[in-house]
PDB file of C-alpha atoms and ligand atoms in Angstrom:
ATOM      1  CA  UNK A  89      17.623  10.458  15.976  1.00 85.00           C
ATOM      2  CA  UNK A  90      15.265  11.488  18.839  1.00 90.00           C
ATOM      3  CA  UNK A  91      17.653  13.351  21.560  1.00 90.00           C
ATOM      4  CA  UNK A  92      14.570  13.490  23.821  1.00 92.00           C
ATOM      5  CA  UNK A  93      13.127  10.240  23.312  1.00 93.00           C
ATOM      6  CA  UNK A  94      14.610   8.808  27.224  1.00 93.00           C
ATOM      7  CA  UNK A  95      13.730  11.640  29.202  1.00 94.00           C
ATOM      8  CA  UNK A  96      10.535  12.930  27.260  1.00 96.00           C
ATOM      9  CA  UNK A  97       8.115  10.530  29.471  1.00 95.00           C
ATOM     10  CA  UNK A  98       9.015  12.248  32.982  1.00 94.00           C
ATOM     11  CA  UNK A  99      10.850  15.567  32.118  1.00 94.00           C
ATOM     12  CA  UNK A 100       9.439  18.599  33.786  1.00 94.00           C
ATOM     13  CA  UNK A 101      10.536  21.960  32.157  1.00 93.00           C
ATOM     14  CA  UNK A 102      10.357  24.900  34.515  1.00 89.00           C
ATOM     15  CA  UNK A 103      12.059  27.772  32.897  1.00 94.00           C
ATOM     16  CA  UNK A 104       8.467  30.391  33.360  1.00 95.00           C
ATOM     17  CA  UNK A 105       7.791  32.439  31.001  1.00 97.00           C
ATOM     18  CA  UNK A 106       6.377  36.061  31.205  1.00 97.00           C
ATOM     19  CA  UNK A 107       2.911  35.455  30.385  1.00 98.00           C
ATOM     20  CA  UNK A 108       1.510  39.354  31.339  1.00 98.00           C
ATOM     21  CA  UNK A 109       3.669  40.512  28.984  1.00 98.00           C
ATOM     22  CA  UNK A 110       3.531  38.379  25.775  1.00 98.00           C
ATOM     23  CA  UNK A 111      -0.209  38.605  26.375  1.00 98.00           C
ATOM     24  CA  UNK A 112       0.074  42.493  25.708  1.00 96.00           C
ATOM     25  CA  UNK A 113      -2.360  43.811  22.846  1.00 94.00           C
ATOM     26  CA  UNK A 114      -2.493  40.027  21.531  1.00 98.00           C
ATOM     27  CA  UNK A 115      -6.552  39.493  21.170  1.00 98.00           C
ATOM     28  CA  UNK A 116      -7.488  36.115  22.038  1.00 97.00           C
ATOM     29  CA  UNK A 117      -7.991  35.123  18.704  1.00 98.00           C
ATOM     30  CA  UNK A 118      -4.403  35.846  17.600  1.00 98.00           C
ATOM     31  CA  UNK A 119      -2.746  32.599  15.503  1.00 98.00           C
ATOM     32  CA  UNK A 120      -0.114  31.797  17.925  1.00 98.00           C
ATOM     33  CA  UNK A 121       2.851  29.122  17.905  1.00 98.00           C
ATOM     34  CA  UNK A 122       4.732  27.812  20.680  1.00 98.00           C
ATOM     35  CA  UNK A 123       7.682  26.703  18.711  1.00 98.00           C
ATOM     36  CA  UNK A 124       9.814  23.643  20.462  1.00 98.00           C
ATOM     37  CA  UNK A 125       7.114  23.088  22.278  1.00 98.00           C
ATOM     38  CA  UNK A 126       8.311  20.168  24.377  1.00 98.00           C
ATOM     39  CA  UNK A 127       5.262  18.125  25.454  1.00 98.00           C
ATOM     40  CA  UNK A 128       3.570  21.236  25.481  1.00 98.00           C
ATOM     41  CA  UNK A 129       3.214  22.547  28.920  1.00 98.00           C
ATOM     42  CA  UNK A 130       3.802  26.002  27.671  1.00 98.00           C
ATOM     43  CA  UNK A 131       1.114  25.798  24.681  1.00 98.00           C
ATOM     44  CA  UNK A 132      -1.724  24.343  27.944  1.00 98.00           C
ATOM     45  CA  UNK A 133      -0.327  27.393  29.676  1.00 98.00           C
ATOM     46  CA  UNK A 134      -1.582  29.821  26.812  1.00 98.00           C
ATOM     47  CA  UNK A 135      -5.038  28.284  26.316  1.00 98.00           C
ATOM     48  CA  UNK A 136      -5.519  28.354  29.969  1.00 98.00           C
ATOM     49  CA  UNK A 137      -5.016  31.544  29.630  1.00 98.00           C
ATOM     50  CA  UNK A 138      -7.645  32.079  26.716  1.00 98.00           C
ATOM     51  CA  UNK A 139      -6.157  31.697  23.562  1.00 98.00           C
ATOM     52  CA  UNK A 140      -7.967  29.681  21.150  1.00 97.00           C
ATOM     53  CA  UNK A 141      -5.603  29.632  17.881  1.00 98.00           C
ATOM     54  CA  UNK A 142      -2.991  27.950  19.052  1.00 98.00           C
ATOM     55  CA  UNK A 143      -0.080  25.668  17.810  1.00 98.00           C
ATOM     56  CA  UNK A 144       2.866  23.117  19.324  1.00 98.00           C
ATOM     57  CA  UNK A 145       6.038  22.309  17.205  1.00 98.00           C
ATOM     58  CA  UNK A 146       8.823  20.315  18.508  1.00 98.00           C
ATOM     59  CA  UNK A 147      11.263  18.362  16.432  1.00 97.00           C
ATOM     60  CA  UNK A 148      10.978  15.378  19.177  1.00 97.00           C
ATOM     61  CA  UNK A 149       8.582  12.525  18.401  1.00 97.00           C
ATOM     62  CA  UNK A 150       8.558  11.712  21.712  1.00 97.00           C
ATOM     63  CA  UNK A 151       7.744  14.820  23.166  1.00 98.00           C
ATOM     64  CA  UNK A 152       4.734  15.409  20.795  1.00 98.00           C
ATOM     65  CA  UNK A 153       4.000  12.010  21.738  1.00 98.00           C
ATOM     66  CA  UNK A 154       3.607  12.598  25.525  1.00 98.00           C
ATOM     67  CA  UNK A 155       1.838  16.385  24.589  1.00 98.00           C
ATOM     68  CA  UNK A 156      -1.192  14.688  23.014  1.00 98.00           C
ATOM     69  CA  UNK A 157      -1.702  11.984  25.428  1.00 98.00           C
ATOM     70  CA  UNK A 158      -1.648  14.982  28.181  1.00 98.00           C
ATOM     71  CA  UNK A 159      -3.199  17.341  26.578  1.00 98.00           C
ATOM     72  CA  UNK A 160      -5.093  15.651  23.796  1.00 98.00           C
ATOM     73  CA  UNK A 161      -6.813  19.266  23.473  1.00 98.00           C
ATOM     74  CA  UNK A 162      -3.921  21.076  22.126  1.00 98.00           C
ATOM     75  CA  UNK A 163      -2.540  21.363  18.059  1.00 98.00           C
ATOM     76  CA  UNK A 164       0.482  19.670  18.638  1.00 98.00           C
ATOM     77  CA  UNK A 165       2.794  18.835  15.356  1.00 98.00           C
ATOM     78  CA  UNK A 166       6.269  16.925  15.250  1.00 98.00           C
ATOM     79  CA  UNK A 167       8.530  19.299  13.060  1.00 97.00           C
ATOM     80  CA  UNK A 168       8.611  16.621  10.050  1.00 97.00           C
ATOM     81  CA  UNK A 169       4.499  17.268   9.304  1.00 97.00           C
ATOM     82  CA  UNK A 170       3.407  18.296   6.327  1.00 96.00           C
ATOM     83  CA  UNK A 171       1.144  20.915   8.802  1.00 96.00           C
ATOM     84  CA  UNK A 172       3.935  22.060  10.363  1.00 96.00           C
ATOM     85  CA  UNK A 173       5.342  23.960   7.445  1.00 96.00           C
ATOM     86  CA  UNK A 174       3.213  27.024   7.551  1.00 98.00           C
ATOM     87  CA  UNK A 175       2.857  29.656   4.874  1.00 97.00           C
ATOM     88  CA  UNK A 176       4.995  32.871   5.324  1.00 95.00           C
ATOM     89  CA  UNK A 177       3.180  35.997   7.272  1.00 95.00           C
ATOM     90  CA  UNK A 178       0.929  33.380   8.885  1.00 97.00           C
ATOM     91  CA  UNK A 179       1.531  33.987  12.969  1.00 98.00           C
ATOM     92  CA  UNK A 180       0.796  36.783  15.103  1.00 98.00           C
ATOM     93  CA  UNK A 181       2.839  35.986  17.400  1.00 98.00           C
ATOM     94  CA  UNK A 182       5.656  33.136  18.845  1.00 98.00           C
ATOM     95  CA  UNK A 183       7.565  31.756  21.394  1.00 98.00           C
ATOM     96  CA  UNK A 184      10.297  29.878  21.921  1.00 98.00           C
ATOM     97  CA  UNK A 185      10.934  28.872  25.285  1.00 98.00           C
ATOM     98  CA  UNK A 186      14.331  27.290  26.877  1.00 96.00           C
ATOM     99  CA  UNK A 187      14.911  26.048  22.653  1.00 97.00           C
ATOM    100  CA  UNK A 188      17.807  27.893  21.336  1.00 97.00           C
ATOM    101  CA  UNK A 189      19.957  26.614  24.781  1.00 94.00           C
ATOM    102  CA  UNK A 190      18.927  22.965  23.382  1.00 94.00           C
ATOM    103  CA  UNK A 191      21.117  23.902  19.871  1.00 95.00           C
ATOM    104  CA  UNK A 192      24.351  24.682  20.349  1.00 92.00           C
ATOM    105  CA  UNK A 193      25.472  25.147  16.662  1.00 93.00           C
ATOM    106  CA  UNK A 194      25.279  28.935  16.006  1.00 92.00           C
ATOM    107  CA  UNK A 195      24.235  27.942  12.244  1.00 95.00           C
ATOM    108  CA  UNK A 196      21.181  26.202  12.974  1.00 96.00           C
ATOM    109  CA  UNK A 197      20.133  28.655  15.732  1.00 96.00           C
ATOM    110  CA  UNK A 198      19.858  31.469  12.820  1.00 96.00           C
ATOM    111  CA  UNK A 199      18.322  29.126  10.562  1.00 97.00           C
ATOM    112  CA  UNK A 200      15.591  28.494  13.017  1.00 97.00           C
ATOM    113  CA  UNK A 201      15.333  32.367  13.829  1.00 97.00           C
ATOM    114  CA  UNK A 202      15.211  32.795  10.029  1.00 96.00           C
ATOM    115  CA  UNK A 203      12.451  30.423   9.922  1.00 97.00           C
ATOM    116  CA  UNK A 204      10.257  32.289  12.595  1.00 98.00           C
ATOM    117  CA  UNK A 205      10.647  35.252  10.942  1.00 97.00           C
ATOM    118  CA  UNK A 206       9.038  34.083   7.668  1.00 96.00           C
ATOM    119  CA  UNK A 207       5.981  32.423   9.734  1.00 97.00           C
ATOM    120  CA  UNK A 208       5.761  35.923  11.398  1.00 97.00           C
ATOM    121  CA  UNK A 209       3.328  38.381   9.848  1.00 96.00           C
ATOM    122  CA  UNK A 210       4.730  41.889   9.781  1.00 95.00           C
ATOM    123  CA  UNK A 211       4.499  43.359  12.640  1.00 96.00           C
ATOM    124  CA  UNK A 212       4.065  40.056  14.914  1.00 97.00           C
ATOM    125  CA  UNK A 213       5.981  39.454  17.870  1.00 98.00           C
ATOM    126  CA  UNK A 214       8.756  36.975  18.394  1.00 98.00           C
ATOM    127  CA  UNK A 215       9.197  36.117  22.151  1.00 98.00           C
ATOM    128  CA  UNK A 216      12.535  34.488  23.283  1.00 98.00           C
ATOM    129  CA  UNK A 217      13.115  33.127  26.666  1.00 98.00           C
ATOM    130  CA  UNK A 218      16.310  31.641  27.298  1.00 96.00           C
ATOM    131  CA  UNK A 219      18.615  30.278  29.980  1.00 94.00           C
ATOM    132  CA  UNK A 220      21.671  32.604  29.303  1.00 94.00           C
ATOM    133  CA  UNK A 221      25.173  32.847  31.296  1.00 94.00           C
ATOM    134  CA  UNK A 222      27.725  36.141  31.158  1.00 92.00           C
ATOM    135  CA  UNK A 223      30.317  34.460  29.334  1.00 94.00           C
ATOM    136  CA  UNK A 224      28.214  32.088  26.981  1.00 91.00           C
ATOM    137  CA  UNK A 225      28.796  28.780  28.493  1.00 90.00           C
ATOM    138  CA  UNK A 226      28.649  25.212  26.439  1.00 92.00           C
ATOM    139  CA  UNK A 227      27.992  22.045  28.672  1.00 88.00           C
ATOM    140  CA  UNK A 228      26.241  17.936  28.852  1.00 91.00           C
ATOM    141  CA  UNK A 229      23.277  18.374  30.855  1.00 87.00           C
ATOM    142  CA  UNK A 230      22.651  15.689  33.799  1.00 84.00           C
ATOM    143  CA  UNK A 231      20.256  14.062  31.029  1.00 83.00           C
ATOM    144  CA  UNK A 232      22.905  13.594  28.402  1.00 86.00           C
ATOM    145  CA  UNK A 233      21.744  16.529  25.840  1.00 89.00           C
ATOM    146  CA  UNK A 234      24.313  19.091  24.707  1.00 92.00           C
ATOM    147  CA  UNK A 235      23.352  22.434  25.914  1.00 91.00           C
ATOM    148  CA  UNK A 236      24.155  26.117  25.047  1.00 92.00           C
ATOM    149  CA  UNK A 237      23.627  29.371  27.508  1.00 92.00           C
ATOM    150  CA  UNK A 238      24.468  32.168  25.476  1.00 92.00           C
ATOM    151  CA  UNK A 239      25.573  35.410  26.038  1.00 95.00           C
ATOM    152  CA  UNK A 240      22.665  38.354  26.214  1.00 95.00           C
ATOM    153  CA  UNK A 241      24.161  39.403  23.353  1.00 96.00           C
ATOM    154  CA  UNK A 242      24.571  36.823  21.278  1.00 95.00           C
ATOM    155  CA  UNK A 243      21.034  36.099  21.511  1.00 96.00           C
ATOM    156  CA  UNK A 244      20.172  39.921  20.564  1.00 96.00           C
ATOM    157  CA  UNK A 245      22.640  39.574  17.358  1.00 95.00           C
ATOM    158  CA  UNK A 246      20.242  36.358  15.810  1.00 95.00           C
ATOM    159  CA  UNK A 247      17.010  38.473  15.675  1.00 95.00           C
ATOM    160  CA  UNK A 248      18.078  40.210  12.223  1.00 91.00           C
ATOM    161  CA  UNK A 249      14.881  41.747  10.616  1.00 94.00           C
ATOM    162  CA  UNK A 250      13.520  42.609  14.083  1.00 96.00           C
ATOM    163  CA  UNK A 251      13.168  45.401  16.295  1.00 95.00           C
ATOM    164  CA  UNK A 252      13.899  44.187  20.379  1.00 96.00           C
ATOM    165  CA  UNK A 253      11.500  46.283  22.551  1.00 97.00           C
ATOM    166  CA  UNK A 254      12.416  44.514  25.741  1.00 95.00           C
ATOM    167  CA  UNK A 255      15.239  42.823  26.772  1.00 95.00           C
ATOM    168  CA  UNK A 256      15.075  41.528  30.716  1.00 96.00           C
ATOM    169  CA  UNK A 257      17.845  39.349  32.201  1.00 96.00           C
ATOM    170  CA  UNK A 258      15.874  37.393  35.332  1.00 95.00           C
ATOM    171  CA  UNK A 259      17.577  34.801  37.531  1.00 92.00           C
ATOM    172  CA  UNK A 260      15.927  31.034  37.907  1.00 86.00           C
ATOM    173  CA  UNK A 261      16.425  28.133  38.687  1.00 79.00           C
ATOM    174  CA  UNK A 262      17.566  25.681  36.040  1.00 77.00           C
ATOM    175  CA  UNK A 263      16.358  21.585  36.135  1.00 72.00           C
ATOM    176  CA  UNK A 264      19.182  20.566  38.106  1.00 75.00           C
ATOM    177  CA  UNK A 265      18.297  23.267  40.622  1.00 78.00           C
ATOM    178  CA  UNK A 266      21.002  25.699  40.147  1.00 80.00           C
ATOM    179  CA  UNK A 267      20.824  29.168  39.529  1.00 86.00           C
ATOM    180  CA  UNK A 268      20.892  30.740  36.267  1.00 88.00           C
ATOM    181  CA  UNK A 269      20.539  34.131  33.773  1.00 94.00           C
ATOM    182  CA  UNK A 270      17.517  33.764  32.060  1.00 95.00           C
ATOM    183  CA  UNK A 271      16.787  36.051  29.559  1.00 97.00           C
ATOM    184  CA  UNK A 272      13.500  37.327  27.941  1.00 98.00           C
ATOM    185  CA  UNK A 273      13.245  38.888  24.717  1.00 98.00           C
ATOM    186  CA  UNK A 274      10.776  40.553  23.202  1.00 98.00           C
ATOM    187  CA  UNK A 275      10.786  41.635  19.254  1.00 98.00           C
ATOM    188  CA  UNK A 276       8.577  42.753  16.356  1.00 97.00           C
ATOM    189  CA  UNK A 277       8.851  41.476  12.814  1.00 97.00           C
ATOM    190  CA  UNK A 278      10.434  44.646  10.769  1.00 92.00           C
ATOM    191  CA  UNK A 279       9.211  45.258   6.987  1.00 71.00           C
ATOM    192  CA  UNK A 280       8.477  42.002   4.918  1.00 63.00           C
ATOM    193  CA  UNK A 281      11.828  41.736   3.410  1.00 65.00           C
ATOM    194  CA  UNK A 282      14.910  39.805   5.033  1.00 67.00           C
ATOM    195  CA  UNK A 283      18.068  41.777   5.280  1.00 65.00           C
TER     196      UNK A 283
HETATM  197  C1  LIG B 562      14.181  22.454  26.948  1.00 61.85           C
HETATM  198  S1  LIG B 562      12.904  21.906  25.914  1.00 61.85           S
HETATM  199  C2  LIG B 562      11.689  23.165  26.196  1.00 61.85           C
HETATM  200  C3  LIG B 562      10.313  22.751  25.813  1.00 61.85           C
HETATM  201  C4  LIG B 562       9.228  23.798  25.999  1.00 61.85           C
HETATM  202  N1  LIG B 562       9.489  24.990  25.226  1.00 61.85           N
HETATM  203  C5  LIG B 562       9.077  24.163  27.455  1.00 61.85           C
HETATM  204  O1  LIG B 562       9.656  25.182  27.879  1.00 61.85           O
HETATM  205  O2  LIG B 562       8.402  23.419  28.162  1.00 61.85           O
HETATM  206  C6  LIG B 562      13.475  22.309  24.286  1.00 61.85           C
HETATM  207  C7  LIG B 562      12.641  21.678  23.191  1.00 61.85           C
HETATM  208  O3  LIG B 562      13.052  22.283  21.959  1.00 61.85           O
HETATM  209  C8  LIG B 562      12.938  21.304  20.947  1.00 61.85           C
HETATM  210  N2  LIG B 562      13.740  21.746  19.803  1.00 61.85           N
HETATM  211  C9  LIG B 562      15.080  21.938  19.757  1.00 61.85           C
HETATM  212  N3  LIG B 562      15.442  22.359  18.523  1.00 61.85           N
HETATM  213  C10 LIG B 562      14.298  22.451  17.798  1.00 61.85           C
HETATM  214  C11 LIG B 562      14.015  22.838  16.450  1.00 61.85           C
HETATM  215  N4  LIG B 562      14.976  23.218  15.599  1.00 61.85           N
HETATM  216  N5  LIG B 562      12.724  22.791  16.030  1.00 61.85           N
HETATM  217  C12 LIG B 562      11.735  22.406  16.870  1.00 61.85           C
HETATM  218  N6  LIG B 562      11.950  22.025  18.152  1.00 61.85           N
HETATM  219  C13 LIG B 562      13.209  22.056  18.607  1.00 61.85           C
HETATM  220  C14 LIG B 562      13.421  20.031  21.608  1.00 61.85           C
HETATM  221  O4  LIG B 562      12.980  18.882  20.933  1.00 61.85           O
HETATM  222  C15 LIG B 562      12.827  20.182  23.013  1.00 61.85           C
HETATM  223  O5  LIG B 562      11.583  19.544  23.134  1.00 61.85           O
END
């Protein structure tokens, strides 16, 4: 079932991400995926800004769906294609933007970090940015999706088999229009083993 399929024809994300900063020492030929990509305003974002290799994945059909009529330039892959499941050590780099406060099982959120770690090449950077509350907060969004805003911690404890080299806690507005943590996290693959 497709979560996203009312709102994903007139949904406008807004969490920013910290584009200076993720751009840091990444050549514009680095493989890069925008992982729950959305309808892929993040993934135009990144080629505007001159990267070339570039990928969407988001596990909503109708979110990929809007993504390629908008932006029929961009890679954009629903979760369930056969091109989505990339080899291991493949990416220099990904991001995940505003997708771990869309899964509110602590399993699955592991499972996906698990996941990005394997695409990762050694070294490669994993970027996080995340709505994220003081006490960890669990709520129904005004469109009907069950959301999760961790703790800053909590969200430092899934990125086993990475180093964090920045960890900034910003304030922003959320899509209702209230205020919010967000929090940006920056982290390198470690070795080629998982612990
Ligand atoms: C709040 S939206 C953010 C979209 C985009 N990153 C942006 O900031 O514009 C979260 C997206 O994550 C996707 N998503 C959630 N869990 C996912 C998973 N396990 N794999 C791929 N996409 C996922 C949802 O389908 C949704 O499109």
């Amino acid at each position: 079932m497709d979560l996203w399929q009312d709102v994903a024809p007139t949904i406008d994300f807004s969490l920013a991400i910290d584009l200076p900063r993720f751009s840091q020492g990444l050549a514009d030929s680095a493989r890069i995926l925008d992982m729950g990509c959305g309808y892929g305003r993040i993934t135009e974002q990144l080629q505007r800004a001159g990267y070339r290799n570039l990928y969407g994945v988001d596990a909503s059909a109708a979110m990929i769906s809007r993504g390629r009529e908008e932006f029929p330039q961009l890679q954009l892959l629903h979760s369930d294609d056969p091109l989505a499941q990339f080899p291991a050590d493949h990416f220099d780099a990904i991001l995940a933007c505003a997708v771990l406060t869309c899964i509110p099982c602590q399993q699955e959120r592991s499972t996906l970090i698990r996941q990005l770690w394997q695409w990762l090449k050694p070294g490669g950077c994993l970027y996080l940015a995340e709505f994220c509350h003081a006490n960890g907060v669990r709520f129904m969004s005004g469109f009907g999706i069950d959301m999760w805003h961790s703790r800053p911690a909590e969200l430092r404890a899934l990125l086993t088999g990475f180093s964090i080299e920045e960890d900034e806690i910003r304030t922003e507005k959320t899509l209702s229009g209230q205020s919010a943590l967000s929090c940006h996290l920056f982290a390198r693959k470690q070795a080629s083993f998982y612990p």
